[in-house]
Amino acid sequence: MAHISDQELIARSRSSARYVINHPQVAFVGLAAVLAWGIFGYASMPQRKDPDIPVRQCMIVTPWPGVEAARVEQLITRKIEHQVGLNARIDEIKSISRNGLSVVYGEVQEKGRFDVLKEFDDLKIKLDGIRDLPDGAGPIYFVKDFGDTAALMLTVASPRAGADEVASRAAEIRKAIEEARRGLPGGRAAVVLAHPAGMDPEILRRPAEMLRLSWVERNVGEGIQILQGSGFIALDLTTTRSEQDLRDELLSYAEENIRSDQVHPDLWVPIIVRNPEDTERLLASVAGDRYSYREMDNFTDVIERQLKLIALVSKVERVGVLDERVYLTYSQNRLAAYGLSPGAFLQALRQRNVTAAGGEVNSGGRNIAIIPAGEFRSVDELGSVAVGTAPGGAPIYIRDVAGIQREYESPAQYLNSYTRRTEGGGWVSTRAITLSVQMRKGEQIGIFGKQVDARIDQVKRLLPADLVLARTSDQPRQVTENIDLFMSSLWEAIVLVVVVSWLGFWSWRSAILMALAIPITLGLTFGMTYVLGIDLQQVSIASLIIALGLLVDVPVVSGDAIERAMGHGHERPVAAWLGPKKLFTTMMYATLTNIVAYLPFLMLTGDTGKFMYSLPIVITCSLIAAQIVAMTFVPLISRYLLKPKTVAPMELQRTTGYGKWYWRIGSWGIAHRKLCALASLSVLVVGFLFLKQLPQQFFPKDLQYLSYVDVWLPEDAPLETTAHASRKAERIIREVSEEYGREHKKQGGVLKSLTTFVGGGGPRFWLSATPEARQPNYAQIVVEVEDKHDTNHLVGPWQIALMAGVPEARIDVRQLETGKPIGIPVQIRLMGDDIPTLRAEAERLKAVFRKVPFALRIRDDWGIDSMQTVFTLDQDRASAAGVTARDLEASTAAAIDGFPVTTYREGDKQLQVMARLRMDERNVLTRLDDLYVYSSQDPRRVPLRQIATVEHRFEPARLRRFNQFLTRTVSCFPAPGRLPSEVLVAASADIEQFRSTLAPGVRMEIAGEHKEQVNGFVELTAVLAVSVLLIYVALVVQFKSAIKPVLVFAAIPYGMTGAVVSLWLMDAPFGFMAFLGVVSLVGVIVSHIIVLFDFIEEQREHGAPLEQALLDAGIQRLRPVMITVAATVLALFPLASHGGPLWEPLCYAQIGGLSIATFITLGLVPVLYAIAVRDLKWISWSHQEEEQVTVASETTQEV
């Protein structure tokens, strides 16, 4: 590498630095343009919390009501999996077959560039080609927007009934009780049920009459009478029973005669009134929700339509809406008395309730539409439809054989509630409906949030003032907070860098130069990243902080060179461009080295690659920007700002200050170079030992206000049982949070709200929070705390308390994840074809994990078997009775669950009309044998007991498959304070023993975090290899030598050792981000050594002896290296402090690695260079070197 003299450069050089000095007005205009571009880019960049990672998963749902899981798996799931597997882009196929339902998930492969939506459209076409589903199965619902994530989750909740409403209703109840008791003896009690005033009174009239008859029979009381008014129904009786006895009697009757999931959801808790004067007090203690589900539906419909008017909103969906139905409740005995079957409802209503167009006629030059008036205009009209003819010829109307009620879907399939703190400090939980609001891609989420706020403020005028509207997942707030936090970290880092520059150079002028150069560089960076389509999110901002120390290096070197040029007597205009020009090649290669160290991160594939995509792009842009600024605006500013720097002769620098100590230590090291080299190997051994001690982790949990709780009950649990378990879980979460708040003296409480979804998962409010499909045995509780730093401390106590307090449920407290969604962290899949074999092998594997003391919540994903009732049809008797197996299936389903007969339309709403048995017959069928089976061919009917036998047996109620094989996954969670990798390491020997003894036909595969971590580390290793190779090629070109780059790389392992030790000291796991930090150290270390080697080469060209060249170069580079390293390290401190658990390991790795690498660069590299020259003879030096060794040694002694 030849160095041209200053005179030659001044005479011949043409460079950008010289141009801006000679044309300052052009340069200042360019500077203003760069700053304007940067401001525009920053203001226009789309904003989000995390990089946009499209979810590559779709969901296919196929119902087959009343069919067991095994048949669903064989006849539905396998067909759909086969069609999904025909798409070559589908990487994983997962399925769940449950009683009556098949759910298949298709996941498009991570690697490769293709349109996910196009692949989903191809799947839809293939699924539409399925024509051989069994009778009664389907339709196939294809959900391709399964991965859409809500930018905002708005929960609308009803308040409790207010004091005025309670007082008004209590007055009416009291009046009714007092009038009913007038003239009757004392000792009476009234069991009162309050309900919304608009509720159909007939819904409760018959159950109340049945209860009255039951209590008369059981001698619960005397003179029992039913009282009914607007908003209540009551049984008033004379009784000697206590209030608790009456409650027990009421509960006992409900359990025997009324399914809990069919209790009307608008009913308040019953009260028992003895003294009418206590009515208001008692009613206030059980006051229910003020607004009914119907009213909540109307309110949220208004909100939904208003939010859809916002341009930035792409989609709004509501969950928790309780659909209404019109029920025709019949008695099978009454139908039999008229010679009718339930199918008569279907035939009659379909003929009457028509919506077909009647055509058009032309009259008087106008087209007039003919509209048949066949639709029902009111629910009451249903009763006027004739379903048959009596023996005397009179028509039989529906109202003659069936009750007609408009009520909510019963049993409910999905419910939503919202729990929050009251003004008095207590807690209240009420019904809710949650709106999932999604933002259009490429927009600024902050603007989106403001527009939603403005629209909500407007729509509140159309809603009741006491309606609760809460943001239960608020990404605009989270993104704004995150960006503000990261930007503050960036500005803190800039301040630290400027302070380091001032202290290092001990010059306010140099500090101001840095303070001006950094914003200019950032402006240029923002402009470039905006053009490249990078979003403003945590990865891109953190990349700027990481790059800050790197981009400072070039302006520091440039400014130092300008000061040295001034010190050597050059005029300011000349020195301002001459200094950077002399070091242009060196700075360019240093910049190139850092770029090729980070740019290979673009090789990362899949979701991890998409998550980290902006990091190499932003860092590359910032390094290019720094190089441009160092060769343009730094010279421009330096011309007016910097002053000549007095440069002491090297002879003086060797004998004074830090140069004296560096020369003395360096001379000793070169003299004892072999000993130093061998001793340095101990550092690598220490690093290897520390690496063995570090636990491994893929990605850490996110630091957020939100977490969620999965509540699983056995597969056969009804929704009401699940709701009861979730209410217990809510209470425990509140109690544990209150206790934590008292222990930590948290003012205002710790817990903010609980949003509960029963019967399925809520909207996807976080990329990694995959919602569960609708199923009655599952509930999700979204937990929001006041301070996000408390989440990590509360998860463990919540989990322990919930496991003890809700033993009937399987409960998992889950933190939100960063990076790719993992789910349960420790998973091992067992795949095969035989269900009993898989069950046995899963039990053996669970026993392996039970040996690990810190492996908790060990389970498999099939759960326990459920009891099933099987009807075995006697074909001969059935044929004689004129019924078939299909008739049997249709009759049992119709009687128990009901069947649709038509649709009632009211405005834009469509209510399904269902026919089903009356509650008293539906719920007191102590023997299914009493059920009638109706023939589809003629009016005949036959009791079930005459044609079939009933058998009860236990069968798997849930079957899972993976990539078209039955798969039973055994999983567990690590104990609080432990990592998933530690669980697998502790069980690894037993797992391998288990693998070796697997039953024939069973395969084992480790999934979960381990699988993703192995894949991620393999890719990072490839990135490291490519980075090293590219840097090596660049160094070979720069040094014109294949040996010198090897010396450069010799310092890298020592930097990695520093990173490992730093991680160990900070108790941080070695995960993906830590590995990324270690990989990125390569470029930083090499760039410092490049400049050092450049000074060595310059000394060599001037004929300096080896030792003098090595140590003089070190003295000249000592301060710039220390300044840039200190700037880089200190710039990482704000990110480590505020960036959260995602960035901490990377920062710790780089801080430790750079700190150690600095001493290696300045201390060990000269020693290794001397070994390469003197001992290994890899690098030749001038023949005069040996003659001058003695002179150098004498100089050392004088020092």
Coordinates of C-alpha atoms in Angstrom, one line a residue, residues 166 253 283 443 488 569 651 692 851 1035 1045 1047 1065 1075:
V166 CA -82.3 -0.5 40.8
Y253 CA -83.8 -27.9 40.8
L283 CA -81.5 -6.0 44.6
E443 CA -49.3 3.8 7.3
S488 CA -34.5 9.0 23.5
G569 CA 1.6 23.7 8.4
E651 CA 10.4 11.0 20.1
K692 CA -20.3 -23.8 28.3
K851 CA -37.5 -36.6 36.3
L1035 CA -8.3 -7.2 3.1
P1045 CA -5.5 -10.6 6.9
L1047 CA -3.2 -11.4 11.6
L1065 CA -21.5 -11.4 34.1
F1075 CA -25.0 -14.6 18.7

